[in-house]
């Protein structure tokens, strides 16, 4: 089986991938980047990800970047972990919607709220519409529980769950009861606990 290597920095967005890899349950290597020392801008890493960002995942000869894309790739590449909704299942459309709603709507809404523009943009000019609508859509989805796809925990929960967890941690999202309860559910997952502990060890080193 082709080797999995995560290009990683702790703490950073690539911690999402560490959680996903722990959920997959396959062995993987860590290639640690020191962001404060500029490792992400060095030629050897730019050959992996020209954006100079983490995460990046190498699986054999395949390189995948962007957190939601990596989660989608891993869930499909290792279906035995049951973190995907396979092609042919009518639920796959909703599953894919949530995988890309995180980076396409939730993250931009958070960023715009945290760093407001000098002039308020027209709602139609923003791919996500407006902050309150995004929050309401996510709250309604996670309130049904326990997970976005009902009883099945999927890669979409890794993407949305990590965004909500991070957003509330840094007070960038409202601590709505729906969000608090959902994050509490995902924080009981052993894979997330392992990933968090491993990253804490790296950060302390």
PDB file of C-alpha atoms in Angstrom:
ATOM      1  CA  UNK A   1       0.000   0.000   0.000  1.00  0.00           C
ATOM      2  CA  UNK A   2       1.264   3.477  -0.880  1.00  0.00           C
ATOM      3  CA  UNK A   3       2.662   5.461   2.017  1.00  0.00           C
ATOM      4  CA  UNK A   4       0.742   8.417   3.461  1.00  0.00           C
ATOM      5  CA  UNK A   5       2.738  11.495   4.434  1.00  0.00           C
ATOM      6  CA  UNK A   6       1.207  14.590   6.007  1.00  0.00           C
ATOM      7  CA  UNK A   7       3.052  17.878   5.615  1.00  0.00           C
ATOM      8  CA  UNK A   8       2.123  19.342   8.941  1.00  0.00           C
ATOM      9  CA  UNK A   9       2.578  22.173  11.403  1.00  0.00           C
ATOM     10  CA  UNK A  10       1.137  22.258  14.896  1.00  0.00           C
ATOM     11  CA  UNK A  11      -0.983  24.123  15.679  1.00  0.00           C
ATOM     12  CA  UNK A  12      -2.365  24.998  12.256  1.00  0.00           C
ATOM     13  CA  UNK A  13      -5.108  24.104   9.792  1.00  0.00           C
ATOM     14  CA  UNK A  14      -3.246  20.874   9.085  1.00  0.00           C
ATOM     15  CA  UNK A  15      -4.410  19.627  12.489  1.00  0.00           C
ATOM     16  CA  UNK A  16      -7.690  18.911  10.691  1.00  0.00           C
ATOM     17  CA  UNK A  17      -5.811  16.378   8.583  1.00  0.00           C
ATOM     18  CA  UNK A  18      -4.204  14.754  11.574  1.00  0.00           C
ATOM     19  CA  UNK A  19      -7.685  14.169  12.991  1.00  0.00           C
ATOM     20  CA  UNK A  20      -8.853  12.788   9.646  1.00  0.00           C
ATOM     21  CA  UNK A  21      -5.877  10.448   9.417  1.00  0.00           C
ATOM     22  CA  UNK A  22      -6.509   9.182  12.928  1.00  0.00           C
ATOM     23  CA  UNK A  23     -10.122   8.520  11.937  1.00  0.00           C
ATOM     24  CA  UNK A  24      -8.967   6.599   8.847  1.00  0.00           C
ATOM     25  CA  UNK A  25      -6.768   4.381  10.999  1.00  0.00           C
ATOM     26  CA  UNK A  26      -4.028   3.860   8.410  1.00  0.00           C
ATOM     27  CA  UNK A  27      -0.325   4.372   9.248  1.00  0.00           C
ATOM     28  CA  UNK A  28       1.082   7.717   8.170  1.00  0.00           C
ATOM     29  CA  UNK A  29       4.259   9.738   8.430  1.00  0.00           C
ATOM     30  CA  UNK A  30       4.573  13.357   9.523  1.00  0.00           C
ATOM     31  CA  UNK A  31       6.816  15.789   7.654  1.00  0.00           C
ATOM     32  CA  UNK A  32       6.964  18.649  10.138  1.00  0.00           C
ATOM     33  CA  UNK A  33       7.215  22.225   8.880  1.00  0.00           C
ATOM     34  CA  UNK A  34       8.328  25.067  11.128  1.00  0.00           C
ATOM     35  CA  UNK A  35       6.148  27.942   9.980  1.00  0.00           C
ATOM     36  CA  UNK A  36       7.880  30.529  12.136  1.00  0.00           C
ATOM     37  CA  UNK A  37      11.148  29.632  10.414  1.00  0.00           C
ATOM     38  CA  UNK A  38       9.629  29.866   6.951  1.00  0.00           C
ATOM     39  CA  UNK A  39       9.812  26.187   5.987  1.00  0.00           C
ATOM     40  CA  UNK A  40       6.578  26.582   4.029  1.00  0.00           C
ATOM     41  CA  UNK A  41       8.240  29.094   1.673  1.00  0.00           C
ATOM     42  CA  UNK A  42      11.307  26.997   0.888  1.00  0.00           C
ATOM     43  CA  UNK A  43      11.714  25.544  -2.626  1.00  0.00           C
ATOM     44  CA  UNK A  44      11.412  21.898  -1.556  1.00  0.00           C
ATOM     45  CA  UNK A  45       8.016  22.508   0.014  1.00  0.00           C
ATOM     46  CA  UNK A  46       6.811  24.858  -2.711  1.00  0.00           C
ATOM     47  CA  UNK A  47       7.376  21.941  -5.074  1.00  0.00           C
ATOM     48  CA  UNK A  48       4.778  20.070  -2.996  1.00  0.00           C
ATOM     49  CA  UNK A  49       2.352  22.979  -2.515  1.00  0.00           C
ATOM     50  CA  UNK A  50       3.064  26.127  -4.545  1.00  0.00           C
ATOM     51  CA  UNK A  51       0.667  28.026  -2.270  1.00  0.00           C
ATOM     52  CA  UNK A  52       3.182  27.662   0.552  1.00  0.00           C
ATOM     53  CA  UNK A  53       0.509  26.510   3.007  1.00  0.00           C
ATOM     54  CA  UNK A  54      -0.218  23.467   5.119  1.00  0.00           C
ATOM     55  CA  UNK A  55      -1.709  20.941   4.941  1.00  0.00           C
ATOM     56  CA  UNK A  56      -0.515  18.863   2.038  1.00  0.00           C
ATOM     57  CA  UNK A  57      -0.875  15.113   1.790  1.00  0.00           C
ATOM     58  CA  UNK A  58       1.281  12.774  -0.254  1.00  0.00           C
ATOM     59  CA  UNK A  59      -0.108   9.317  -0.985  1.00  0.00           C
ATOM     60  CA  UNK A  60       2.359   7.425  -3.093  1.00  0.00           C
ATOM     61  CA  UNK A  61       2.859   9.679  -6.124  1.00  0.00           C
ATOM     62  CA  UNK A  62      -0.332  11.659  -5.519  1.00  0.00           C
ATOM     63  CA  UNK A  63      -0.194  15.050  -3.794  1.00  0.00           C
ATOM     64  CA  UNK A  64      -3.424  16.607  -2.508  1.00  0.00           C
ATOM     65  CA  UNK A  65      -3.752  20.071  -0.963  1.00  0.00           C
ATOM     66  CA  UNK A  66      -6.641  21.999   0.619  1.00  0.00           C
ATOM     67  CA  UNK A  67      -8.180  20.550   3.760  1.00  0.00           C
ATOM     68  CA  UNK A  68     -11.634  19.681   2.403  1.00  0.00           C
ATOM     69  CA  UNK A  69     -10.123  18.105  -0.718  1.00  0.00           C
ATOM     70  CA  UNK A  70      -7.780  15.989   1.404  1.00  0.00           C
ATOM     71  CA  UNK A  71     -10.668  14.848   3.611  1.00  0.00           C
ATOM     72  CA  UNK A  72     -12.700  13.930   0.533  1.00  0.00           C
ATOM     73  CA  UNK A  73      -9.752  12.081  -0.999  1.00  0.00           C
ATOM     74  CA  UNK A  74      -8.946  10.093   2.133  1.00  0.00           C
ATOM     75  CA  UNK A  75     -12.562   9.141   2.780  1.00  0.00           C
ATOM     76  CA  UNK A  76     -12.896   7.768  -0.758  1.00  0.00           C
ATOM     77  CA  UNK A  77      -9.429   6.164  -0.820  1.00  0.00           C
ATOM     78  CA  UNK A  78     -10.112   4.233   2.413  1.00  0.00           C
ATOM     79  CA  UNK A  79     -13.833   3.380   2.274  1.00  0.00           C
ATOM     80  CA  UNK A  80     -13.457   0.711   4.948  1.00  0.00           C
ATOM     81  CA  UNK A  81     -13.348   3.542   7.520  1.00  0.00           C
ATOM     82  CA  UNK A  82     -16.930   4.467   6.504  1.00  0.00           C
ATOM     83  CA  UNK A  83     -16.160   8.176   6.486  1.00  0.00           C
ATOM     84  CA  UNK A  84     -17.592   8.749   3.024  1.00  0.00           C
ATOM     85  CA  UNK A  85     -20.923   8.394   1.292  1.00  0.00           C
ATOM     86  CA  UNK A  86     -20.074   6.371  -1.816  1.00  0.00           C
ATOM     87  CA  UNK A  87     -20.902   7.255  -5.412  1.00  0.00           C
ATOM     88  CA  UNK A  88     -24.332   5.901  -6.234  1.00  0.00           C
ATOM     89  CA  UNK A  89     -25.746   6.589  -2.769  1.00  0.00           C
ATOM     90  CA  UNK A  90     -28.340   9.380  -3.108  1.00  0.00           C
ATOM     91  CA  UNK A  91     -27.069  10.902   0.146  1.00  0.00           C
ATOM     92  CA  UNK A  92     -23.718  11.705  -1.487  1.00  0.00           C
ATOM     93  CA  UNK A  93     -24.965  15.036  -2.793  1.00  0.00           C
ATOM     94  CA  UNK A  94     -25.713  16.320   0.718  1.00  0.00           C
ATOM     95  CA  UNK A  95     -22.427  14.875   1.977  1.00  0.00           C
ATOM     96  CA  UNK A  96     -20.461  16.744  -0.707  1.00  0.00           C
ATOM     97  CA  UNK A  97     -22.406  19.926   0.000  1.00  0.00           C
ATOM     98  CA  UNK A  98     -21.204  19.920   3.613  1.00  0.00           C
ATOM     99  CA  UNK A  99     -17.626  19.069   2.689  1.00  0.00           C
ATOM    100  CA  UNK A 100     -17.416  22.249   0.629  1.00  0.00           C
ATOM    101  CA  UNK A 101     -19.750  24.419   2.676  1.00  0.00           C
ATOM    102  CA  UNK A 102     -16.992  24.706   5.294  1.00  0.00           C
ATOM    103  CA  UNK A 103     -14.293  26.357   3.150  1.00  0.00           C
ATOM    104  CA  UNK A 104     -16.799  27.891   0.722  1.00  0.00           C
ATOM    105  CA  UNK A 105     -19.193  29.524   3.193  1.00  0.00           C
ATOM    106  CA  UNK A 106     -18.340  29.129   6.876  1.00  0.00           C
ATOM    107  CA  UNK A 107     -14.669  30.125   6.707  1.00  0.00           C
ATOM    108  CA  UNK A 108     -15.218  33.196   4.472  1.00  0.00           C
ATOM    109  CA  UNK A 109     -18.106  34.329   6.683  1.00  0.00           C
ATOM    110  CA  UNK A 110     -15.885  34.050   9.778  1.00  0.00           C
ATOM    111  CA  UNK A 111     -13.012  35.864   8.079  1.00  0.00           C
ATOM    112  CA  UNK A 112     -15.197  38.726   6.888  1.00  0.00           C
ATOM    113  CA  UNK A 113     -16.672  39.106  10.365  1.00  0.00           C
ATOM    114  CA  UNK A 114     -13.214  39.089  11.975  1.00  0.00           C
ATOM    115  CA  UNK A 115     -11.680  41.466   9.400  1.00  0.00           C
ATOM    116  CA  UNK A 116     -14.496  43.693   8.174  1.00  0.00           C
ATOM    117  CA  UNK A 117     -14.191  45.554   4.893  1.00  0.00           C
ATOM    118  CA  UNK A 118     -14.238  49.349   4.844  1.00  0.00           C
ATOM    119  CA  UNK A 119     -17.405  49.202   2.771  1.00  0.00           C
ATOM    120  CA  UNK A 120     -20.114  46.597   3.318  1.00  0.00           C
ATOM    121  CA  UNK A 121     -20.221  44.393   0.202  1.00  0.00           C
ATOM    122  CA  UNK A 122     -23.490  43.648  -1.543  1.00  0.00           C
ATOM    123  CA  UNK A 123     -24.933  40.327  -0.366  1.00  0.00           C
ATOM    124  CA  UNK A 124     -25.126  39.047  -3.941  1.00  0.00           C
ATOM    125  CA  UNK A 125     -21.405  39.659  -4.379  1.00  0.00           C
ATOM    126  CA  UNK A 126     -20.502  37.202  -1.614  1.00  0.00           C
ATOM    127  CA  UNK A 127     -20.525  33.490  -2.333  1.00  0.00           C
ATOM    128  CA  UNK A 128     -21.850  32.775   1.141  1.00  0.00           C
ATOM    129  CA  UNK A 129     -24.490  35.525   1.192  1.00  0.00           C
ATOM    130  CA  UNK A 130     -24.367  36.783   4.771  1.00  0.00           C
ATOM    131  CA  UNK A 131     -23.024  35.668   8.143  1.00  0.00           C
ATOM    132  CA  UNK A 132     -26.358  35.131   9.893  1.00  0.00           C
ATOM    133  CA  UNK A 133     -27.744  32.958   7.111  1.00  0.00           C
ATOM    134  CA  UNK A 134     -24.632  30.771   7.150  1.00  0.00           C
ATOM    135  CA  UNK A 135     -24.866  30.364  10.936  1.00  0.00           C
ATOM    136  CA  UNK A 136     -28.560  29.489  10.765  1.00  0.00           C
ATOM    137  CA  UNK A 137     -28.045  26.902   8.012  1.00  0.00           C
ATOM    138  CA  UNK A 138     -25.249  25.170   9.946  1.00  0.00           C
ATOM    139  CA  UNK A 139     -27.136  25.347  13.254  1.00  0.00           C
ATOM    140  CA  UNK A 140     -30.220  23.743  11.721  1.00  0.00           C
ATOM    141  CA  UNK A 141     -28.099  20.964  10.209  1.00  0.00           C
ATOM    142  CA  UNK A 142     -26.142  20.029  13.336  1.00  0.00           C
ATOM    143  CA  UNK A 143     -29.181  20.306  15.610  1.00  0.00           C
ATOM    144  CA  UNK A 144     -30.707  17.238  13.958  1.00  0.00           C
ATOM    145  CA  UNK A 145     -27.685  15.201  15.077  1.00  0.00           C
ATOM    146  CA  UNK A 146     -25.872  13.388  16.071  1.00  0.00           C
ATOM    147  CA  UNK A 147     -23.909  14.157  12.881  1.00  0.00           C
ATOM    148  CA  UNK A 148     -24.460  15.962   9.594  1.00  0.00           C
ATOM    149  CA  UNK A 149     -25.435  12.716   7.867  1.00  0.00           C
ATOM    150  CA  UNK A 150     -27.540  11.506  10.774  1.00  0.00           C
ATOM    151  CA  UNK A 151     -26.122   8.500  12.606  1.00  0.00           C
ATOM    152  CA  UNK A 152     -23.080   8.220  10.303  1.00  0.00           C
ATOM    153  CA  UNK A 153     -20.012  10.269  11.191  1.00  0.00           C
ATOM    154  CA  UNK A 154     -18.268  11.318   7.955  1.00  0.00           C
ATOM    155  CA  UNK A 155     -15.430  13.419   6.612  1.00  0.00           C
ATOM    156  CA  UNK A 156     -17.943  16.274   6.387  1.00  0.00           C
ATOM    157  CA  UNK A 157     -18.093  16.294  10.187  1.00  0.00           C
ATOM    158  CA  UNK A 158     -14.313  16.599  10.304  1.00  0.00           C
ATOM    159  CA  UNK A 159     -14.479  19.662   8.030  1.00  0.00           C
ATOM    160  CA  UNK A 160     -17.477  21.398   9.610  1.00  0.00           C
ATOM    161  CA  UNK A 161     -16.726  20.208  13.125  1.00  0.00           C
ATOM    162  CA  UNK A 162     -13.154  21.470  13.115  1.00  0.00           C
ATOM    163  CA  UNK A 163     -14.311  24.850  11.795  1.00  0.00           C
ATOM    164  CA  UNK A 164     -16.970  25.251  14.481  1.00  0.00           C
ATOM    165  CA  UNK A 165     -14.595  24.036  17.170  1.00  0.00           C
ATOM    166  CA  UNK A 166     -11.889  26.494  16.113  1.00  0.00           C
ATOM    167  CA  UNK A 167     -14.355  29.360  15.610  1.00  0.00           C
ATOM    168  CA  UNK A 168     -15.818  29.074  19.091  1.00  0.00           C
ATOM    169  CA  UNK A 169     -12.404  28.521  20.667  1.00  0.00           C
ATOM    170  CA  UNK A 170     -11.286  31.934  19.421  1.00  0.00           C
ATOM    171  CA  UNK A 171     -14.665  33.641  19.889  1.00  0.00           C
ATOM    172  CA  UNK A 172     -15.137  34.095  16.148  1.00  0.00           C
ATOM    173  CA  UNK A 173     -18.450  32.243  16.152  1.00  0.00           C
ATOM    174  CA  UNK A 174     -21.446  32.603  18.443  1.00  0.00           C
ATOM    175  CA  UNK A 175     -21.655  29.868  21.062  1.00  0.00           C
ATOM    176  CA  UNK A 176     -25.095  28.788  19.933  1.00  0.00           C
ATOM    177  CA  UNK A 177     -26.460  25.758  21.822  1.00  0.00           C
ATOM    178  CA  UNK A 178     -26.565  23.789  18.561  1.00  0.00           C
ATOM    179  CA  UNK A 179     -22.858  24.425  17.956  1.00  0.00           C
ATOM    180  CA  UNK A 180     -21.837  23.747  21.562  1.00  0.00           C
ATOM    181  CA  UNK A 181     -23.715  20.433  21.663  1.00  0.00           C
ATOM    182  CA  UNK A 182     -22.395  19.301  18.271  1.00  0.00           C
ATOM    183  CA  UNK A 183     -18.786  20.132  19.156  1.00  0.00           C
ATOM    184  CA  UNK A 184     -19.203  18.324  22.482  1.00  0.00           C
ATOM    185  CA  UNK A 185     -20.310  15.217  20.562  1.00  0.00           C
ATOM    186  CA  UNK A 186     -17.374  15.233  18.171  1.00  0.00           C
ATOM    187  CA  UNK A 187     -14.900  15.888  20.983  1.00  0.00           C
ATOM    188  CA  UNK A 188     -15.740  12.487  22.443  1.00  0.00           C
ATOM    189  CA  UNK A 189     -14.289  10.778  19.371  1.00  0.00           C
ATOM    190  CA  UNK A 190     -11.096   8.858  20.236  1.00  0.00           C
ATOM    191  CA  UNK A 191      -9.452   9.870  16.948  1.00  0.00           C
ATOM    192  CA  UNK A 192      -9.827  13.571  17.732  1.00  0.00           C
ATOM    193  CA  UNK A 193      -8.489  13.035  21.233  1.00  0.00           C
ATOM    194  CA  UNK A 194      -5.450  11.193  19.856  1.00  0.00           C
ATOM    195  CA  UNK A 195      -4.796  13.845  17.223  1.00  0.00           C
ATOM    196  CA  UNK A 196      -5.084  16.643  19.778  1.00  0.00           C
ATOM    197  CA  UNK A 197      -2.696  14.914  22.175  1.00  0.00           C
ATOM    198  CA  UNK A 198      -0.151  14.288  19.431  1.00  0.00           C
ATOM    199  CA  UNK A 199      -0.262  17.909  18.312  1.00  0.00           C
ATOM    200  CA  UNK A 200       0.103  19.128  21.892  1.00  0.00           C
ATOM    201  CA  UNK A 201       3.257  17.046  22.165  1.00  0.00           C
ATOM    202  CA  UNK A 202       4.622  18.623  18.965  1.00  0.00           C
ATOM    203  CA  UNK A 203       3.749  22.149  20.081  1.00  0.00           C
ATOM    204  CA  UNK A 204       5.474  21.594  23.419  1.00  0.00           C
ATOM    205  CA  UNK A 205       8.650  20.175  21.862  1.00  0.00           C
TER     206      UNK A 205
END
